[in-house]
PDB file of C-alpha atoms in Angstrom:
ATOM      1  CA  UNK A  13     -44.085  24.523  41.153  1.00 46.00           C
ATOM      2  CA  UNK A  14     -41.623  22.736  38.859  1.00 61.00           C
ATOM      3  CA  UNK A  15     -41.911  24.847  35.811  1.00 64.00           C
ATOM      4  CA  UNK A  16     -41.329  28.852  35.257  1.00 64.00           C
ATOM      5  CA  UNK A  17     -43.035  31.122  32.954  1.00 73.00           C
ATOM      6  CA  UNK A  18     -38.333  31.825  32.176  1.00 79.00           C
ATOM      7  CA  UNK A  19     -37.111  28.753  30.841  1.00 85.00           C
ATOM      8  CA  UNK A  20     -34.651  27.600  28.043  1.00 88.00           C
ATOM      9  CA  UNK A  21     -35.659  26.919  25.072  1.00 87.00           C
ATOM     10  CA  UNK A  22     -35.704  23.464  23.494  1.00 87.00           C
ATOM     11  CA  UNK A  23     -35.948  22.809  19.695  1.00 85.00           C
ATOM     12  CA  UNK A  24     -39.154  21.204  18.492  1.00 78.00           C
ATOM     13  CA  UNK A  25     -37.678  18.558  16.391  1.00 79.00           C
ATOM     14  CA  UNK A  26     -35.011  17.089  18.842  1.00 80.00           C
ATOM     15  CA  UNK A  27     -35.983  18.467  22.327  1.00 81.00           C
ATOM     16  CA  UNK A  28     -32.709  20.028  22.654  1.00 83.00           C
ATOM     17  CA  UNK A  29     -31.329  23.413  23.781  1.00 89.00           C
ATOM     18  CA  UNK A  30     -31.160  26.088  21.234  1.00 87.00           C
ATOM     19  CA  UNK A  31     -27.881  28.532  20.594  1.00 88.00           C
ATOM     20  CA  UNK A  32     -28.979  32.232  19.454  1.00 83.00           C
ATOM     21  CA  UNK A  33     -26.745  33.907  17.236  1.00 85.00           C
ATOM     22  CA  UNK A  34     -24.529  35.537  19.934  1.00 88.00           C
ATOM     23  CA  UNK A  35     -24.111  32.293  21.217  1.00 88.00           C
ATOM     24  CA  UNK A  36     -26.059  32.568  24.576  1.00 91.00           C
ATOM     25  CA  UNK A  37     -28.331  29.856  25.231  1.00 91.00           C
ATOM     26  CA  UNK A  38     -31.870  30.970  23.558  1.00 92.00           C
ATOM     27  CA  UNK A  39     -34.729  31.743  26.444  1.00 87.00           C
ATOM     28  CA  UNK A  40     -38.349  31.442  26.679  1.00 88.00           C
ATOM     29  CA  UNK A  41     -40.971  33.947  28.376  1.00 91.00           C
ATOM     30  CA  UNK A  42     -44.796  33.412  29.741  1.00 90.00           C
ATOM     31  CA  UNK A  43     -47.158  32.044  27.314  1.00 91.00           C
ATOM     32  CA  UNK A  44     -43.962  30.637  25.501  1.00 91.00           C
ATOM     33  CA  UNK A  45     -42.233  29.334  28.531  1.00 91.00           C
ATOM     34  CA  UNK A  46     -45.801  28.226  29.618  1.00 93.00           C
ATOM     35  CA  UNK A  47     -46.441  26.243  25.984  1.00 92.00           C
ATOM     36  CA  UNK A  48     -42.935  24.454  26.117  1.00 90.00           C
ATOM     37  CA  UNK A  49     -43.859  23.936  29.644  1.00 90.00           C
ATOM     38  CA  UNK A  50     -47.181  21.900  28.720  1.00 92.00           C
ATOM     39  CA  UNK A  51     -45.050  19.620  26.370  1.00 89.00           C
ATOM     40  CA  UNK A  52     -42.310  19.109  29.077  1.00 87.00           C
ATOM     41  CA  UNK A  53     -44.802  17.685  31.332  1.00 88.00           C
ATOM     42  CA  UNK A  54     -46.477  15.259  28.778  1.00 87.00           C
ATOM     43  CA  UNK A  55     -43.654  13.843  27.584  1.00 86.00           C
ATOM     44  CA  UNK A  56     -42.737  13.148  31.227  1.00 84.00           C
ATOM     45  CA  UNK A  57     -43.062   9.418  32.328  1.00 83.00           C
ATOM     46  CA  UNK A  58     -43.906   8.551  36.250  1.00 80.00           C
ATOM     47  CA  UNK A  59     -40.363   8.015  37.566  1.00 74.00           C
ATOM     48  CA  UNK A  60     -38.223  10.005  35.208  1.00 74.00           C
ATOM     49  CA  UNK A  61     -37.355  12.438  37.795  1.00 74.00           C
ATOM     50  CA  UNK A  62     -35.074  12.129  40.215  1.00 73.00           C
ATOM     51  CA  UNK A  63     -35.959  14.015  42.636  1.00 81.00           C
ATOM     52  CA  UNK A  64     -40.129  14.074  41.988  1.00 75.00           C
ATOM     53  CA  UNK A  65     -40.850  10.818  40.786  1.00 74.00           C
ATOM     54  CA  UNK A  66     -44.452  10.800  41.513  1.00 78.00           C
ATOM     55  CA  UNK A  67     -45.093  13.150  38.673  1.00 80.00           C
ATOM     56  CA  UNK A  68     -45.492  12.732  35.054  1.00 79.00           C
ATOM     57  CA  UNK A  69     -47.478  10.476  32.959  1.00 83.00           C
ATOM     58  CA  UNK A  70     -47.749   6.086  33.898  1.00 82.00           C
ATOM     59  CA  UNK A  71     -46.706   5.429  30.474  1.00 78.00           C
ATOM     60  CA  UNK A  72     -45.469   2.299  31.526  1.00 76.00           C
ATOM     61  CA  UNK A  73     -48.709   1.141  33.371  1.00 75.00           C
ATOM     62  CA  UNK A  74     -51.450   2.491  31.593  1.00 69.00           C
ATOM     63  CA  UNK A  75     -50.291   2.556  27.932  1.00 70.00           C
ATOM     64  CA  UNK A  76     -47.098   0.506  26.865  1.00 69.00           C
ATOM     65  CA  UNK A  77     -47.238  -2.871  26.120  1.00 68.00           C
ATOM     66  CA  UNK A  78     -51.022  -3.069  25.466  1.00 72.00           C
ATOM     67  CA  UNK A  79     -53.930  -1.573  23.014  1.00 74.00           C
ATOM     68  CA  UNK A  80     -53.573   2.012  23.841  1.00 74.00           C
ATOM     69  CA  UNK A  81     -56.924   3.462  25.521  1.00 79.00           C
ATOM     70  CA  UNK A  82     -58.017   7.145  23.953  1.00 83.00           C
ATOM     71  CA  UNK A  83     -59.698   8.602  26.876  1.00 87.00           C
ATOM     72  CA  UNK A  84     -56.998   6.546  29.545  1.00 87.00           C
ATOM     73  CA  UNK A  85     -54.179   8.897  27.263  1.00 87.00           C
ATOM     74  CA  UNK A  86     -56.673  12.296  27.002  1.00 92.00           C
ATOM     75  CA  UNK A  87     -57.315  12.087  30.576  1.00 92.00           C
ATOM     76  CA  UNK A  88     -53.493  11.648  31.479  1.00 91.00           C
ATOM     77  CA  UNK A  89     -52.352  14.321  29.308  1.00 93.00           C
ATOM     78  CA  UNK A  90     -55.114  16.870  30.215  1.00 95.00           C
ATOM     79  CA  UNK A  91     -54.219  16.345  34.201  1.00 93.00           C
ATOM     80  CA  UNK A  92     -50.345  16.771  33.098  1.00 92.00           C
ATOM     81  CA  UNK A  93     -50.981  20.083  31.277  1.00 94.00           C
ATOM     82  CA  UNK A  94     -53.364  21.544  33.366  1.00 94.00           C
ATOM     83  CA  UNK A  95     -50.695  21.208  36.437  1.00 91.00           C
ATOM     84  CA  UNK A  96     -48.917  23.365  34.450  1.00 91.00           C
ATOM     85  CA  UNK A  97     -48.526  26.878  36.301  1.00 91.00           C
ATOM     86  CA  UNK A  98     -50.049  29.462  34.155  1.00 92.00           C
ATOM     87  CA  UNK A  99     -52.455  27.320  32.175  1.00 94.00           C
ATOM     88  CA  UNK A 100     -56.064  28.411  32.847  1.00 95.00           C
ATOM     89  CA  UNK A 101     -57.717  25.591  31.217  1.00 95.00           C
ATOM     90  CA  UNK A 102     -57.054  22.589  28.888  1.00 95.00           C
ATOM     91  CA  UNK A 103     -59.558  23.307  26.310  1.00 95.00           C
ATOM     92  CA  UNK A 104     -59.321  19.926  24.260  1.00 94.00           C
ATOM     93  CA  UNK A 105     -56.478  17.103  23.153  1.00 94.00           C
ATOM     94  CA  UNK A 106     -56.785  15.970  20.127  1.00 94.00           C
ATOM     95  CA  UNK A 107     -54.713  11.945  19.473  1.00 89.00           C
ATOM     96  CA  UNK A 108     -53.527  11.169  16.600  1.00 85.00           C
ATOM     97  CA  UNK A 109     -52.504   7.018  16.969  1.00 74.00           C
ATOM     98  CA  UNK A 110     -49.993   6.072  13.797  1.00 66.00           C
ATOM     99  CA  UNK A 111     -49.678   2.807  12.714  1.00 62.00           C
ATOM    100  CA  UNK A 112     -50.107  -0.016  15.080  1.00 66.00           C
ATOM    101  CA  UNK A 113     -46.154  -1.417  13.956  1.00 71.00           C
ATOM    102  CA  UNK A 114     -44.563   1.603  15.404  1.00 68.00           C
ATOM    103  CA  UNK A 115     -47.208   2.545  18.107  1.00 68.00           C
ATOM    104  CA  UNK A 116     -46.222   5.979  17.679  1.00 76.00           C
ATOM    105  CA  UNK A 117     -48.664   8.776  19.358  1.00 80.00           C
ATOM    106  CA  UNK A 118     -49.328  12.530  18.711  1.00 86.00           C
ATOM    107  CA  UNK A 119     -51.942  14.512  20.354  1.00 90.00           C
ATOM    108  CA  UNK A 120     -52.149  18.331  20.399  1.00 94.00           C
ATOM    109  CA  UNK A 121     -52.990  19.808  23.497  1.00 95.00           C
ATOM    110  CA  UNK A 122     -55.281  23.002  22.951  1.00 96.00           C
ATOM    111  CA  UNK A 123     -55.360  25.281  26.064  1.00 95.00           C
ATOM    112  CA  UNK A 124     -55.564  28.855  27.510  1.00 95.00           C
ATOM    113  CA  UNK A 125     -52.912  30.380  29.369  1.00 93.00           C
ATOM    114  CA  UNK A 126     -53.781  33.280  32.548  1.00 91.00           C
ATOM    115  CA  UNK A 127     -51.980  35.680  30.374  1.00 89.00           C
ATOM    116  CA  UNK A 128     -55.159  35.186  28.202  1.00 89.00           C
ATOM    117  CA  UNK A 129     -53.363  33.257  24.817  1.00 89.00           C
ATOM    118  CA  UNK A 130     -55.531  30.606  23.300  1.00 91.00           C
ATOM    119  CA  UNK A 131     -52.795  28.662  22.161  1.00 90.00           C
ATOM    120  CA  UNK A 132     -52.006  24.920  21.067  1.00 90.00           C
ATOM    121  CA  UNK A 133     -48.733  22.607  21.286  1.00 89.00           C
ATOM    122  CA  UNK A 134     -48.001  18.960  19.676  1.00 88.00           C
ATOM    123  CA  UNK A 135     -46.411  16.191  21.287  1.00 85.00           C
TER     124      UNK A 135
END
């Protein structure tokens, strides 16, 4: 699997890596790792990566460029973070579509880990 239930962590509000207070690079652990995971995957567009470009989302195909289809983007995102390893089940996604001038999306994805956390991320 691509992801681990170790993984650095990445601040919510830029996606980048986070510094602890001793310096070290901050980590992640299970249902954390697993949550961060979840958005890591749905923000991943078919082709971004190098080396597995068959996964992620067609962002480009589906979505961009045209009226944006609800259940096209709940579908897509609900395969992306249930291939997750260590998500149970993808319980609901919830869109939120911004203005039409932006085409800005949100959705929060509302799963269950194994470990047993009923837990929710945004994208």
């Amino acid at each position: 699997m691509a992801h681990t239930q170790y993984t650095l962590a990445l601040d919510a509000e830029n996606w980048d890596l986070q510094v602890g207070a001793n310096g070290s690079l901050k980590t992640l652990k299970k249902d954390d790792a697993i949550l961060q995971n979840v958005c890591n995957e749905c923000r991943c567009f078919t082709d971004d990566l190098y080396f597995e470009t068959q996964r992620g989302i067609p962002w480009f195909n589906d979505q961009l460029g045209q009226k944006l289809s609800p259940a096209v983007t709940q579908s897509d995102l609900r395969r992306a973070a249930a291939s997750v390893e260590g998500v149970q089940s993808v319980e609901d996604i919830n869109l939120t579509f911004m203005s039409q001038e932006d085409r800005t999306l949100h959705a929060e994805i509302i799963l269950t880990t194994e470990n047993g956390l009923n837990g929710s991320v945004g994208i």
